Amino acid sequence: MIKPIRKAVFPVAGLGTRLLPATKTMPKEMLTIVDRPLIQYAVDEAREAGIEQMIFVTGRGKSTLVDYFDVSFELEATMEKAGKSLEPLAPTKVRNGEIVSVRQQQPLGLGHAVWCARDIVGDEPFAVLLPDDLMVGQPGALKQMVDAYAEMGGNIICAQEVAADKTSSYGIITPGETRGTATEVFGLVEKPKPEDAPSRLGVVGRYILQPELMDILGKGERGAGGEIQLTDGMAQLIGKQPFHALKVDAVRHDCGDKAGFVLANLALALDRADLRPRIEEFLASRG
Ligand code: UTP
């Protein structure tokens, strides 16, 4: 029997050094794309996929991510008094217990951040979303993965073709048989040089994983960059459990990178009927 995916881990304890100085005092997941922070997009995507509990793995200086989803009595009272609509705050409303947070006390890597959620995840399959990978699709990327999981079970990672000279920025898949949009995963290599890459199929920030991964991550084995890598932990499940890569129908914006962040703002603003004319006018004026 395939257990449903009820919980999602959001590792948000990274330092975000590529976006400095903006991320000196502001978590990168709070940076705004058009009118809402990155974390809001990820939480909305998880809700759409049927996730009931969101586990934020935070670090020092990241409590604003949790506060964002709290009730802001003062703000709401002041707005009401001024006759302003509270509607714009609606996406930030959560059920009691819908969001919980744990601390990653040292930034020892993505694998370590996921492991920090082990007690809350317990003995269930779970999703992982990296909010700085903004995925725009209908339905959302995680919903597409959850639907595929309902048929295949096991572990499913989101994958995209990456440029040949960019393999060293991704976990790269050694592919097996492909059926439709799902490819069997025979191996995973973290950030290989182009000449060592087994394919151009790169892992992007959405995962459905089985709880046995937590024991593997708990061994604390260090990989690339001296960090506890999620990719290395997942690689140890291959051959023991079903493991597939899914090409989802969604556009990915890498908002952990300055150009990707600006392009995401541009793309999502152009998708908005209220903003599009002004932006198109500006772009036209720049030739
Ligand atoms: P990144 O590789 O983007 O690292 O992490 P980073 O620290 O956030 O950013 P840069 O490279 O310094 O600019 C991928 C994801 O893993 C989380 C990050 O928050 C991000 O969602 N992460 C990474 C942790 O939660 N803890 C870590 O120790 C490392």
PDB file of C-alpha atoms and ligand atoms in Angstrom:
ATOM      1  CA  MET A   1       0.000   0.000   0.000  1.00  0.00           C
ATOM      2  CA  ILE A   2       1.286   3.463  -0.911  1.00  0.00           C
ATOM      3  CA  LYS A   3       1.235   5.823   2.083  1.00  0.00           C
ATOM      4  CA  PRO A   4       0.059   9.363   1.222  1.00  0.00           C
ATOM      5  CA  ILE A   5       2.400  12.354   1.429  1.00  0.00           C
ATOM      6  CA  ARG A   6       1.142  14.495   4.313  1.00  0.00           C
ATOM      7  CA  LYS A   7       4.299  16.284   5.428  1.00  0.00           C
ATOM      8  CA  ALA A   8       6.770  18.540   3.667  1.00  0.00           C
ATOM      9  CA  VAL A   9      10.180  19.744   4.780  1.00  0.00           C
ATOM     10  CA  PHE A  10      11.329  23.225   3.755  1.00  0.00           C
ATOM     11  CA  PRO A  11      15.078  23.530   4.346  1.00  0.00           C
ATOM     12  CA  VAL A  12      15.513  27.275   4.813  1.00  0.00           C
ATOM     13  CA  ALA A  13      18.658  27.444   6.926  1.00  0.00           C
ATOM     14  CA  GLY A  14      21.150  28.189   4.133  1.00  0.00           C
ATOM     15  CA  LEU A  15      23.270  31.328   4.257  1.00  0.00           C
ATOM     16  CA  GLY A  16      22.245  32.593   0.825  1.00  0.00           C
ATOM     17  CA  THR A  17      25.711  33.987   0.154  1.00  0.00           C
ATOM     18  CA  ARG A  18      25.090  34.322  -3.597  1.00  0.00           C
ATOM     19  CA  LEU A  19      22.503  37.012  -2.899  1.00  0.00           C
ATOM     20  CA  LEU A  20      24.555  39.082  -0.442  1.00  0.00           C
ATOM     21  CA  PRO A  21      24.253  41.770   0.731  1.00  0.00           C
ATOM     22  CA  ALA A  22      20.433  41.398   0.440  1.00  0.00           C
ATOM     23  CA  THR A  23      20.567  38.230   2.560  1.00  0.00           C
ATOM     24  CA  LYS A  24      22.752  39.646   5.318  1.00  0.00           C
ATOM     25  CA  THR A  25      19.789  40.153   7.653  1.00  0.00           C
ATOM     26  CA  MET A  26      16.947  38.848   5.476  1.00  0.00           C
ATOM     27  CA  PRO A  27      16.456  35.131   4.740  1.00  0.00           C
ATOM     28  CA  LYS A  28      16.545  34.605   0.977  1.00  0.00           C
ATOM     29  CA  GLU A  29      13.191  32.812   1.209  1.00  0.00           C
ATOM     30  CA  MET A  30      11.670  36.141   2.364  1.00  0.00           C
ATOM     31  CA  LEU A  31      12.855  37.979  -0.752  1.00  0.00           C
ATOM     32  CA  THR A  32       9.928  39.109  -2.836  1.00  0.00           C
ATOM     33  CA  ILE A  33       8.838  37.932  -6.238  1.00  0.00           C
ATOM     34  CA  VAL A  34       6.316  40.581  -7.379  1.00  0.00           C
ATOM     35  CA  ASP A  35       4.254  40.888  -4.184  1.00  0.00           C
ATOM     36  CA  ARG A  36       4.979  37.872  -2.003  1.00  0.00           C
ATOM     37  CA  PRO A  37       8.015  36.185  -0.553  1.00  0.00           C
ATOM     38  CA  LEU A  38       9.454  33.013  -2.040  1.00  0.00           C
ATOM     39  CA  ILE A  39       8.305  30.978   0.960  1.00  0.00           C
ATOM     40  CA  GLN A  40       4.674  31.858   0.181  1.00  0.00           C
ATOM     41  CA  TYR A  41       4.933  30.340  -3.307  1.00  0.00           C
ATOM     42  CA  ALA A  42       6.408  27.123  -1.875  1.00  0.00           C
ATOM     43  CA  VAL A  43       3.771  26.836   0.860  1.00  0.00           C
ATOM     44  CA  ASP A  44       0.984  27.429  -1.691  1.00  0.00           C
ATOM     45  CA  GLU A  45       2.447  24.736  -3.947  1.00  0.00           C
ATOM     46  CA  ALA A  46       2.594  22.293  -1.023  1.00  0.00           C
ATOM     47  CA  ARG A  47      -0.999  23.039  -0.005  1.00  0.00           C
ATOM     48  CA  GLU A  48      -2.179  22.431  -3.552  1.00  0.00           C
ATOM     49  CA  ALA A  49      -0.423  19.031  -3.421  1.00  0.00           C
ATOM     50  CA  GLY A  50      -2.380  18.068  -0.288  1.00  0.00           C
ATOM     51  CA  ILE A  51       0.388  18.621   2.280  1.00  0.00           C
ATOM     52  CA  GLU A  52      -1.043  18.983   5.784  1.00  0.00           C
ATOM     53  CA  GLN A  53       2.057  19.816   7.786  1.00  0.00           C
ATOM     54  CA  MET A  54       4.906  22.087   6.726  1.00  0.00           C
ATOM     55  CA  ILE A  55       8.192  21.698   8.572  1.00  0.00           C
ATOM     56  CA  PHE A  56      10.520  24.688   8.269  1.00  0.00           C
ATOM     57  CA  VAL A  57      14.152  23.881   9.032  1.00  0.00           C
ATOM     58  CA  THR A  58      15.412  27.302  10.020  1.00  0.00           C
ATOM     59  CA  GLY A  59      18.694  28.745  11.207  1.00  0.00           C
ATOM     60  CA  ARG A  60      19.787  31.809  13.131  1.00  0.00           C
ATOM     61  CA  GLY A  61      18.147  34.995  11.899  1.00  0.00           C
ATOM     62  CA  LYS A  62      15.387  33.106  10.119  1.00  0.00           C
ATOM     63  CA  SER A  63      12.530  33.473  12.604  1.00  0.00           C
ATOM     64  CA  THR A  64      10.878  36.042  10.340  1.00  0.00           C
ATOM     65  CA  LEU A  65       9.891  33.088   8.098  1.00  0.00           C
ATOM     66  CA  VAL A  66       7.801  31.650  10.922  1.00  0.00           C
ATOM     67  CA  ASP A  67       6.497  35.079  11.997  1.00  0.00           C
ATOM     68  CA  TYR A  68       5.288  35.691   8.449  1.00  0.00           C
ATOM     69  CA  PHE A  69       2.700  32.924   8.873  1.00  0.00           C
ATOM     70  CA  ASP A  70       1.643  34.093  12.341  1.00  0.00           C
ATOM     71  CA  VAL A  71      -1.317  36.348  13.120  1.00  0.00           C
ATOM     72  CA  SER A  72      -0.294  40.000  13.201  1.00  0.00           C
ATOM     73  CA  PHE A  73      -2.820  41.445  15.664  1.00  0.00           C
ATOM     74  CA  GLU A  74      -1.430  44.970  15.610  1.00  0.00           C
ATOM     75  CA  LEU A  75      -1.274  45.197  11.825  1.00  0.00           C
ATOM     76  CA  GLU A  76      -4.754  43.727  11.392  1.00  0.00           C
ATOM     77  CA  ALA A  77      -6.314  45.990  14.029  1.00  0.00           C
ATOM     78  CA  THR A  78      -4.662  49.065  12.537  1.00  0.00           C
ATOM     79  CA  MET A  79      -5.744  48.150   9.016  1.00  0.00           C
ATOM     80  CA  GLU A  80      -9.306  47.467  10.130  1.00  0.00           C
ATOM     81  CA  LYS A  81      -9.463  50.777  11.952  1.00  0.00           C
ATOM     82  CA  ALA A  82      -8.273  52.525   8.811  1.00  0.00           C
ATOM     83  CA  GLY A  83     -10.969  50.732   6.801  1.00  0.00           C
ATOM     84  CA  LYS A  84      -8.439  48.761   4.747  1.00  0.00           C
ATOM     85  CA  SER A  85      -9.224  45.272   3.428  1.00  0.00           C
ATOM     86  CA  LEU A  86      -7.469  42.363   5.159  1.00  0.00           C
ATOM     87  CA  GLU A  87      -7.754  40.306   1.959  1.00  0.00           C
ATOM     88  CA  PRO A  88      -4.057  40.700   0.970  1.00  0.00           C
ATOM     89  CA  LEU A  89      -3.115  38.873   4.193  1.00  0.00           C
ATOM     90  CA  ALA A  90      -5.285  35.831   3.378  1.00  0.00           C
ATOM     91  CA  PRO A  91      -2.461  33.656   1.904  1.00  0.00           C
ATOM     92  CA  THR A  92      -0.491  34.009   5.160  1.00  0.00           C
ATOM     93  CA  LYS A  93      -3.259  32.423   7.271  1.00  0.00           C
ATOM     94  CA  VAL A  94      -2.491  28.896   8.458  1.00  0.00           C
ATOM     95  CA  ARG A  95      -4.211  26.345  10.680  1.00  0.00           C
ATOM     96  CA  ASN A  96      -2.786  25.917  14.164  1.00  0.00           C
ATOM     97  CA  GLY A  97      -0.039  23.324  13.796  1.00  0.00           C
ATOM     98  CA  GLU A  98       0.092  23.537   9.995  1.00  0.00           C
ATOM     99  CA  ILE A  99       3.570  25.046  10.231  1.00  0.00           C
ATOM    100  CA  VAL A 100       6.162  23.824  12.679  1.00  0.00           C
ATOM    101  CA  SER A 101       9.823  24.713  12.775  1.00  0.00           C
ATOM    102  CA  VAL A 102      13.035  23.078  13.871  1.00  0.00           C
ATOM    103  CA  ARG A 103      16.506  24.577  14.024  1.00  0.00           C
ATOM    104  CA  GLN A 104      19.521  23.476  12.076  1.00  0.00           C
ATOM    105  CA  GLN A 105      22.094  24.671  14.549  1.00  0.00           C
ATOM    106  CA  GLN A 106      24.998  24.636  12.122  1.00  0.00           C
ATOM    107  CA  PRO A 107      24.786  24.945   8.315  1.00  0.00           C
ATOM    108  CA  LEU A 108      26.230  21.493   7.622  1.00  0.00           C
ATOM    109  CA  GLY A 109      24.485  21.027   4.293  1.00  0.00           C
ATOM    110  CA  LEU A 110      21.120  20.263   2.747  1.00  0.00           C
ATOM    111  CA  GLY A 111      21.181  16.595   3.803  1.00  0.00           C
ATOM    112  CA  HIS A 112      21.791  17.637   7.388  1.00  0.00           C
ATOM    113  CA  ALA A 113      18.964  20.202   7.217  1.00  0.00           C
ATOM    114  CA  VAL A 114      16.520  17.504   6.063  1.00  0.00           C
ATOM    115  CA  TRP A 115      17.739  15.170   8.821  1.00  0.00           C
ATOM    116  CA  CYS A 116      16.982  17.868  11.419  1.00  0.00           C
ATOM    117  CA  ALA A 117      13.260  17.274  10.644  1.00  0.00           C
ATOM    118  CA  ARG A 118      13.433  13.516  11.333  1.00  0.00           C
ATOM    119  CA  ASP A 119      11.464  13.494  14.600  1.00  0.00           C
ATOM    120  CA  ILE A 120       8.571  15.410  13.065  1.00  0.00           C
ATOM    121  CA  VAL A 121       8.583  13.432   9.826  1.00  0.00           C
ATOM    122  CA  GLY A 122       8.575  10.127  11.735  1.00  0.00           C
ATOM    123  CA  ASP A 123       7.901   6.922   9.823  1.00  0.00           C
ATOM    124  CA  GLU A 124       6.180   8.431   6.779  1.00  0.00           C
ATOM    125  CA  PRO A 125       7.162   9.326   3.244  1.00  0.00           C
ATOM    126  CA  PHE A 126       7.597  13.081   2.925  1.00  0.00           C
ATOM    127  CA  ALA A 127       8.179  15.871   0.442  1.00  0.00           C
ATOM    128  CA  VAL A 128      11.067  18.344   0.380  1.00  0.00           C
ATOM    129  CA  LEU A 129      10.714  21.757  -1.270  1.00  0.00           C
ATOM    130  CA  LEU A 130      13.559  24.216  -1.749  1.00  0.00           C
ATOM    131  CA  PRO A 131      11.764  27.556  -1.901  1.00  0.00           C
ATOM    132  CA  ASP A 132      14.540  29.275  -3.856  1.00  0.00           C
ATOM    133  CA  ASP A 133      13.667  26.988  -6.766  1.00  0.00           C
ATOM    134  CA  LEU A 134      10.461  28.730  -7.773  1.00  0.00           C
ATOM    135  CA  MET A 135       8.388  26.338  -9.901  1.00  0.00           C
ATOM    136  CA  VAL A 136       5.591  27.795 -11.986  1.00  0.00           C
ATOM    137  CA  GLY A 137       3.181  25.203 -13.356  1.00  0.00           C
ATOM    138  CA  GLN A 138      -0.470  24.270 -13.468  1.00  0.00           C
ATOM    139  CA  PRO A 139      -0.959  22.105 -11.567  1.00  0.00           C
ATOM    140  CA  GLY A 140       2.077  22.902  -9.458  1.00  0.00           C
ATOM    141  CA  ALA A 141       5.241  20.819  -9.635  1.00  0.00           C
ATOM    142  CA  LEU A 142       4.679  19.046  -6.315  1.00  0.00           C
ATOM    143  CA  LYS A 143       1.083  18.175  -7.199  1.00  0.00           C
ATOM    144  CA  GLN A 144       2.348  16.591 -10.436  1.00  0.00           C
ATOM    145  CA  MET A 145       4.878  14.610  -8.395  1.00  0.00           C
ATOM    146  CA  VAL A 146       2.322  13.517  -5.802  1.00  0.00           C
ATOM    147  CA  ASP A 147       0.049  12.293  -8.613  1.00  0.00           C
ATOM    148  CA  ALA A 148       2.938  10.296 -10.114  1.00  0.00           C
ATOM    149  CA  TYR A 149       3.789   8.961  -6.649  1.00  0.00           C
ATOM    150  CA  ALA A 150       0.233   7.659  -6.215  1.00  0.00           C
ATOM    151  CA  GLU A 151       0.991   5.319  -9.135  1.00  0.00           C
ATOM    152  CA  MET A 152       4.688   4.534  -8.649  1.00  0.00           C
ATOM    153  CA  GLY A 153       5.380   4.927  -4.927  1.00  0.00           C
ATOM    154  CA  GLY A 154       8.998   4.933  -3.769  1.00  0.00           C
ATOM    155  CA  ASN A 155      11.221   7.977  -4.162  1.00  0.00           C
ATOM    156  CA  ILE A 156      10.605  10.615  -6.828  1.00  0.00           C
ATOM    157  CA  ILE A 157      12.891  13.540  -7.568  1.00  0.00           C
ATOM    158  CA  CYS A 158      12.125  16.419  -9.860  1.00  0.00           C
ATOM    159  CA  ALA A 159      14.499  16.636 -12.840  1.00  0.00           C
ATOM    160  CA  GLN A 160      15.214  18.956 -15.735  1.00  0.00           C
ATOM    161  CA  GLU A 161      17.665  18.927 -18.636  1.00  0.00           C
ATOM    162  CA  VAL A 162      20.480  21.312 -17.727  1.00  0.00           C
ATOM    163  CA  ALA A 163      23.025  22.977 -20.018  1.00  0.00           C
ATOM    164  CA  ALA A 164      26.090  20.791 -20.664  1.00  0.00           C
ATOM    165  CA  ASP A 165      28.412  23.342 -19.053  1.00  0.00           C
ATOM    166  CA  LYS A 166      26.223  23.668 -15.914  1.00  0.00           C
ATOM    167  CA  THR A 167      26.348  20.094 -14.578  1.00  0.00           C
ATOM    168  CA  SER A 168      28.678  21.166 -11.774  1.00  0.00           C
ATOM    169  CA  SER A 169      25.804  23.176 -10.239  1.00  0.00           C
ATOM    170  CA  TYR A 170      23.444  20.186  -9.882  1.00  0.00           C
ATOM    171  CA  GLY A 171      22.976  16.647  -8.670  1.00  0.00           C
ATOM    172  CA  ILE A 172      23.114  14.685 -11.948  1.00  0.00           C
ATOM    173  CA  ILE A 173      21.222  11.468 -12.670  1.00  0.00           C
ATOM    174  CA  THR A 174      22.513   8.230 -14.183  1.00  0.00           C
ATOM    175  CA  PRO A 175      19.365   7.362 -16.112  1.00  0.00           C
ATOM    176  CA  GLY A 176      17.749   3.963 -16.613  1.00  0.00           C
ATOM    177  CA  GLU A 177      14.584   3.261 -18.571  1.00  0.00           C
ATOM    178  CA  THR A 178      12.273   6.195 -19.384  1.00  0.00           C
ATOM    179  CA  ARG A 179       8.490   5.848 -19.536  1.00  0.00           C
ATOM    180  CA  GLY A 180       6.664   9.038 -20.399  1.00  0.00           C
ATOM    181  CA  THR A 181       7.980  11.712 -18.067  1.00  0.00           C
ATOM    182  CA  ALA A 182       9.446   9.286 -15.493  1.00  0.00           C
ATOM    183  CA  THR A 183      12.991   7.939 -15.732  1.00  0.00           C
ATOM    184  CA  GLU A 184      14.372   5.230 -13.500  1.00  0.00           C
ATOM    185  CA  VAL A 185      17.322   6.510 -11.480  1.00  0.00           C
ATOM    186  CA  PHE A 186      20.365   4.207 -11.491  1.00  0.00           C
ATOM    187  CA  GLY A 187      22.739   6.632  -9.823  1.00  0.00           C
ATOM    188  CA  LEU A 188      23.221  10.197  -8.586  1.00  0.00           C
ATOM    189  CA  VAL A 189      26.384  12.289  -8.655  1.00  0.00           C
ATOM    190  CA  GLU A 190      26.641  15.605  -6.832  1.00  0.00           C
ATOM    191  CA  LYS A 191      27.950  18.497  -8.944  1.00  0.00           C
ATOM    192  CA  PRO A 192      30.061  16.565 -11.519  1.00  0.00           C
ATOM    193  CA  LYS A 193      32.309  18.363 -13.999  1.00  0.00           C
ATOM    194  CA  PRO A 194      30.781  18.278 -17.513  1.00  0.00           C
ATOM    195  CA  GLU A 195      33.268  15.595 -18.634  1.00  0.00           C
ATOM    196  CA  ASP A 196      32.311  13.341 -15.687  1.00  0.00           C
ATOM    197  CA  ALA A 197      28.534  13.879 -15.838  1.00  0.00           C
ATOM    198  CA  PRO A 198      26.531  10.682 -16.566  1.00  0.00           C
ATOM    199  CA  SER A 199      23.752  12.703 -18.271  1.00  0.00           C
ATOM    200  CA  ARG A 200      22.374  16.224 -18.445  1.00  0.00           C
ATOM    201  CA  LEU A 201      19.400  15.340 -16.267  1.00  0.00           C
ATOM    202  CA  GLY A 202      19.765  17.557 -13.203  1.00  0.00           C
ATOM    203  CA  VAL A 203      17.883  17.375  -9.910  1.00  0.00           C
ATOM    204  CA  VAL A 204      15.868  20.470  -9.006  1.00  0.00           C
ATOM    205  CA  GLY A 205      14.389  21.412  -5.646  1.00  0.00           C
ATOM    206  CA  ARG A 206      11.386  19.102  -5.230  1.00  0.00           C
ATOM    207  CA  TYR A 207      11.580  15.594  -3.791  1.00  0.00           C
ATOM    208  CA  ILE A 208       9.324  12.819  -2.503  1.00  0.00           C
ATOM    209  CA  LEU A 209      11.346  10.607  -0.224  1.00  0.00           C
ATOM    210  CA  GLN A 210      10.946   7.544   1.967  1.00  0.00           C
ATOM    211  CA  PRO A 211      11.663   7.780   5.717  1.00  0.00           C
ATOM    212  CA  GLU A 212      14.579   5.294   5.547  1.00  0.00           C
ATOM    213  CA  LEU A 213      16.592   8.205   4.122  1.00  0.00           C
ATOM    214  CA  MET A 214      16.738   9.758   7.593  1.00  0.00           C
ATOM    215  CA  ASP A 215      18.811   6.853   8.996  1.00  0.00           C
ATOM    216  CA  ILE A 216      21.259   7.201   6.120  1.00  0.00           C
ATOM    217  CA  LEU A 217      21.596  10.974   6.634  1.00  0.00           C
ATOM    218  CA  GLY A 218      21.998  10.368  10.367  1.00  0.00           C
ATOM    219  CA  LYS A 219      25.361   8.714   9.721  1.00  0.00           C
ATOM    220  CA  GLY A 220      26.646  12.226   9.014  1.00  0.00           C
ATOM    221  CA  GLU A 221      28.815  11.251   6.041  1.00  0.00           C
ATOM    222  CA  ARG A 222      30.398  14.308   4.404  1.00  0.00           C
ATOM    223  CA  GLY A 223      30.439  14.797   0.650  1.00  0.00           C
ATOM    224  CA  ALA A 224      31.198  17.621  -1.797  1.00  0.00           C
ATOM    225  CA  GLY A 225      32.274  20.824  -0.035  1.00  0.00           C
ATOM    226  CA  GLY A 226      32.578  18.940   3.289  1.00  0.00           C
ATOM    227  CA  GLU A 227      28.768  19.100   3.628  1.00  0.00           C
ATOM    228  CA  ILE A 228      26.244  16.369   4.417  1.00  0.00           C
ATOM    229  CA  GLN A 229      24.707  16.126   0.956  1.00  0.00           C
ATOM    230  CA  LEU A 230      21.114  15.123   0.290  1.00  0.00           C
ATOM    231  CA  THR A 231      22.214  13.699  -3.070  1.00  0.00           C
ATOM    232  CA  ASP A 232      24.667  11.280  -1.436  1.00  0.00           C
ATOM    233  CA  GLY A 233      22.024  10.105   1.037  1.00  0.00           C
ATOM    234  CA  MET A 234      19.472   9.549  -1.714  1.00  0.00           C
ATOM    235  CA  ALA A 235      22.050   7.672  -3.798  1.00  0.00           C
ATOM    236  CA  GLN A 236      22.219   5.036  -1.044  1.00  0.00           C
ATOM    237  CA  LEU A 237      18.508   4.260  -1.483  1.00  0.00           C
ATOM    238  CA  ILE A 238      18.900   3.468  -5.189  1.00  0.00           C
ATOM    239  CA  GLY A 239      18.548  -0.259  -5.840  1.00  0.00           C
ATOM    240  CA  LYS A 240      16.867  -0.789  -2.463  1.00  0.00           C
ATOM    241  CA  GLN A 241      13.658   1.129  -3.187  1.00  0.00           C
ATOM    242  CA  PRO A 242      11.931   2.308  -6.366  1.00  0.00           C
ATOM    243  CA  PHE A 243      13.596   5.560  -7.449  1.00  0.00           C
ATOM    244  CA  HIS A 244      12.429   7.753 -10.303  1.00  0.00           C
ATOM    245  CA  ALA A 245      13.159  11.177 -11.734  1.00  0.00           C
ATOM    246  CA  LEU A 246      10.107  13.043 -13.011  1.00  0.00           C
ATOM    247  CA  LYS A 247      10.214  15.779 -15.627  1.00  0.00           C
ATOM    248  CA  VAL A 248       7.387  18.033 -14.535  1.00  0.00           C
ATOM    249  CA  ASP A 249       5.540  20.476 -16.750  1.00  0.00           C
ATOM    250  CA  ALA A 250       6.646  23.661 -14.986  1.00  0.00           C
ATOM    251  CA  VAL A 251       9.070  26.524 -15.474  1.00  0.00           C
ATOM    252  CA  ARG A 252      11.854  26.700 -12.907  1.00  0.00           C
ATOM    253  CA  HIS A 253      13.353  29.971 -11.732  1.00  0.00           C
ATOM    254  CA  ASP A 254      16.558  29.622  -9.721  1.00  0.00           C
ATOM    255  CA  CYS A 255      15.988  32.481  -7.305  1.00  0.00           C
ATOM    256  CA  GLY A 256      19.117  31.658  -5.288  1.00  0.00           C
ATOM    257  CA  ASP A 257      21.065  33.359  -8.058  1.00  0.00           C
ATOM    258  CA  LYS A 258      20.896  37.116  -8.798  1.00  0.00           C
ATOM    259  CA  ALA A 259      19.974  36.862 -12.495  1.00  0.00           C
ATOM    260  CA  GLY A 260      17.470  34.069 -11.799  1.00  0.00           C
ATOM    261  CA  PHE A 261      15.861  36.153  -9.079  1.00  0.00           C
ATOM    262  CA  VAL A 262      15.438  39.204 -11.340  1.00  0.00           C
ATOM    263  CA  LEU A 263      14.139  37.060 -14.227  1.00  0.00           C
ATOM    264  CA  ALA A 264      11.577  35.419 -11.925  1.00  0.00           C
ATOM    265  CA  ASN A 265      10.273  38.848 -10.967  1.00  0.00           C
ATOM    266  CA  LEU A 266      10.053  39.840 -14.601  1.00  0.00           C
ATOM    267  CA  ALA A 267       8.367  36.600 -15.722  1.00  0.00           C
ATOM    268  CA  LEU A 268       5.787  36.582 -12.938  1.00  0.00           C
ATOM    269  CA  ALA A 269       5.054  40.283 -13.335  1.00  0.00           C
ATOM    270  CA  LEU A 270       4.473  39.756 -17.078  1.00  0.00           C
ATOM    271  CA  ASP A 271       1.961  37.028 -16.151  1.00  0.00           C
ATOM    272  CA  ARG A 272      -0.079  39.575 -14.196  1.00  0.00           C
ATOM    273  CA  ALA A 273      -2.705  41.440 -16.201  1.00  0.00           C
ATOM    274  CA  ASP A 274      -2.488  44.444 -13.831  1.00  0.00           C
ATOM    275  CA  LEU A 275       1.294  44.814 -14.231  1.00  0.00           C
ATOM    276  CA  ARG A 276       1.987  43.576 -17.736  1.00  0.00           C
ATOM    277  CA  PRO A 277       1.264  46.773 -19.757  1.00  0.00           C
ATOM    278  CA  ARG A 278       3.689  48.949 -17.771  1.00  0.00           C
ATOM    279  CA  ILE A 279       6.424  46.371 -17.863  1.00  0.00           C
ATOM    280  CA  GLU A 280       6.020  45.731 -21.584  1.00  0.00           C
ATOM    281  CA  GLU A 281       6.122  49.471 -22.190  1.00  0.00           C
ATOM    282  CA  PHE A 282       9.358  49.717 -20.218  1.00  0.00           C
ATOM    283  CA  LEU A 283      10.919  46.748 -22.027  1.00  0.00           C
ATOM    284  CA  ALA A 284       9.932  48.199 -25.405  1.00  0.00           C
ATOM    285  CA  SER A 285      11.522  51.530 -24.443  1.00  0.00           C
ATOM    286  CA  ARG A 286      14.784  49.690 -23.777  1.00  0.00           C
ATOM    287  CA  GLY A 287      14.685  48.080 -27.233  1.00  0.00           C
TER     288      GLY A 287
HETATM  289  P1  UTP B   1      22.030  26.401  -1.468  1.00  0.00           P
HETATM  290  O1  UTP B   1      22.965  25.464  -2.130  1.00  0.00           O
HETATM  291  O2  UTP B   1      21.265  27.331  -2.317  1.00  0.00           O
HETATM  292  O3  UTP B   1      22.866  27.195  -0.350  1.00  0.00           O
HETATM  293  O4  UTP B   1      21.040  25.539  -0.572  1.00  0.00           O
HETATM  294  P2  UTP B   1      22.518  28.518   0.392  1.00  0.00           P
HETATM  295  O5  UTP B   1      23.371  28.609   1.603  1.00  0.00           O
HETATM  296  O6  UTP B   1      21.040  28.639   0.648  1.00  0.00           O
HETATM  297  O7  UTP B   1      22.886  29.665  -0.648  1.00  0.00           O
HETATM  298  P3  UTP B   1      24.314  30.156  -1.217  1.00  0.00           P
HETATM  299  O8  UTP B   1      24.816  29.063  -2.133  1.00  0.00           O
HETATM  300  O9  UTP B   1      25.224  30.447  -0.065  1.00  0.00           O
HETATM  301  O10 UTP B   1      23.953  31.405  -1.967  1.00  0.00           O
HETATM  302  C1  UTP B   1      19.959  24.829  -1.125  1.00  0.00           C
HETATM  303  C2  UTP B   1      18.854  24.758  -0.089  1.00  0.00           C
HETATM  304  O11 UTP B   1      19.309  24.090   1.079  1.00  0.00           O
HETATM  305  C3  UTP B   1      19.126  24.872   2.236  1.00  0.00           C
HETATM  306  C4  UTP B   1      19.050  26.298   1.714  1.00  0.00           C
HETATM  307  O12 UTP B   1      18.305  27.115   2.619  1.00  0.00           O
HETATM  308  C5  UTP B   1      18.356  26.123   0.365  1.00  0.00           C
HETATM  309  O13 UTP B   1      16.942  26.012   0.517  1.00  0.00           O
HETATM  310  N1  UTP B   1      20.258  24.626   3.160  1.00  0.00           N
HETATM  311  C6  UTP B   1      21.524  24.535   2.675  1.00  0.00           C
HETATM  312  C7  UTP B   1      20.004  24.456   4.495  1.00  0.00           C
HETATM  313  O14 UTP B   1      18.839  24.527   4.962  1.00  0.00           O
HETATM  314  N2  UTP B   1      21.054  24.187   5.334  1.00  0.00           N
HETATM  315  C8  UTP B   1      22.332  24.086   4.886  1.00  0.00           C
HETATM  316  O15 UTP B   1      23.238  23.822   5.699  1.00  0.00           O
HETATM  317  C9  UTP B   1      22.567  24.269   3.519  1.00  0.00           C
END
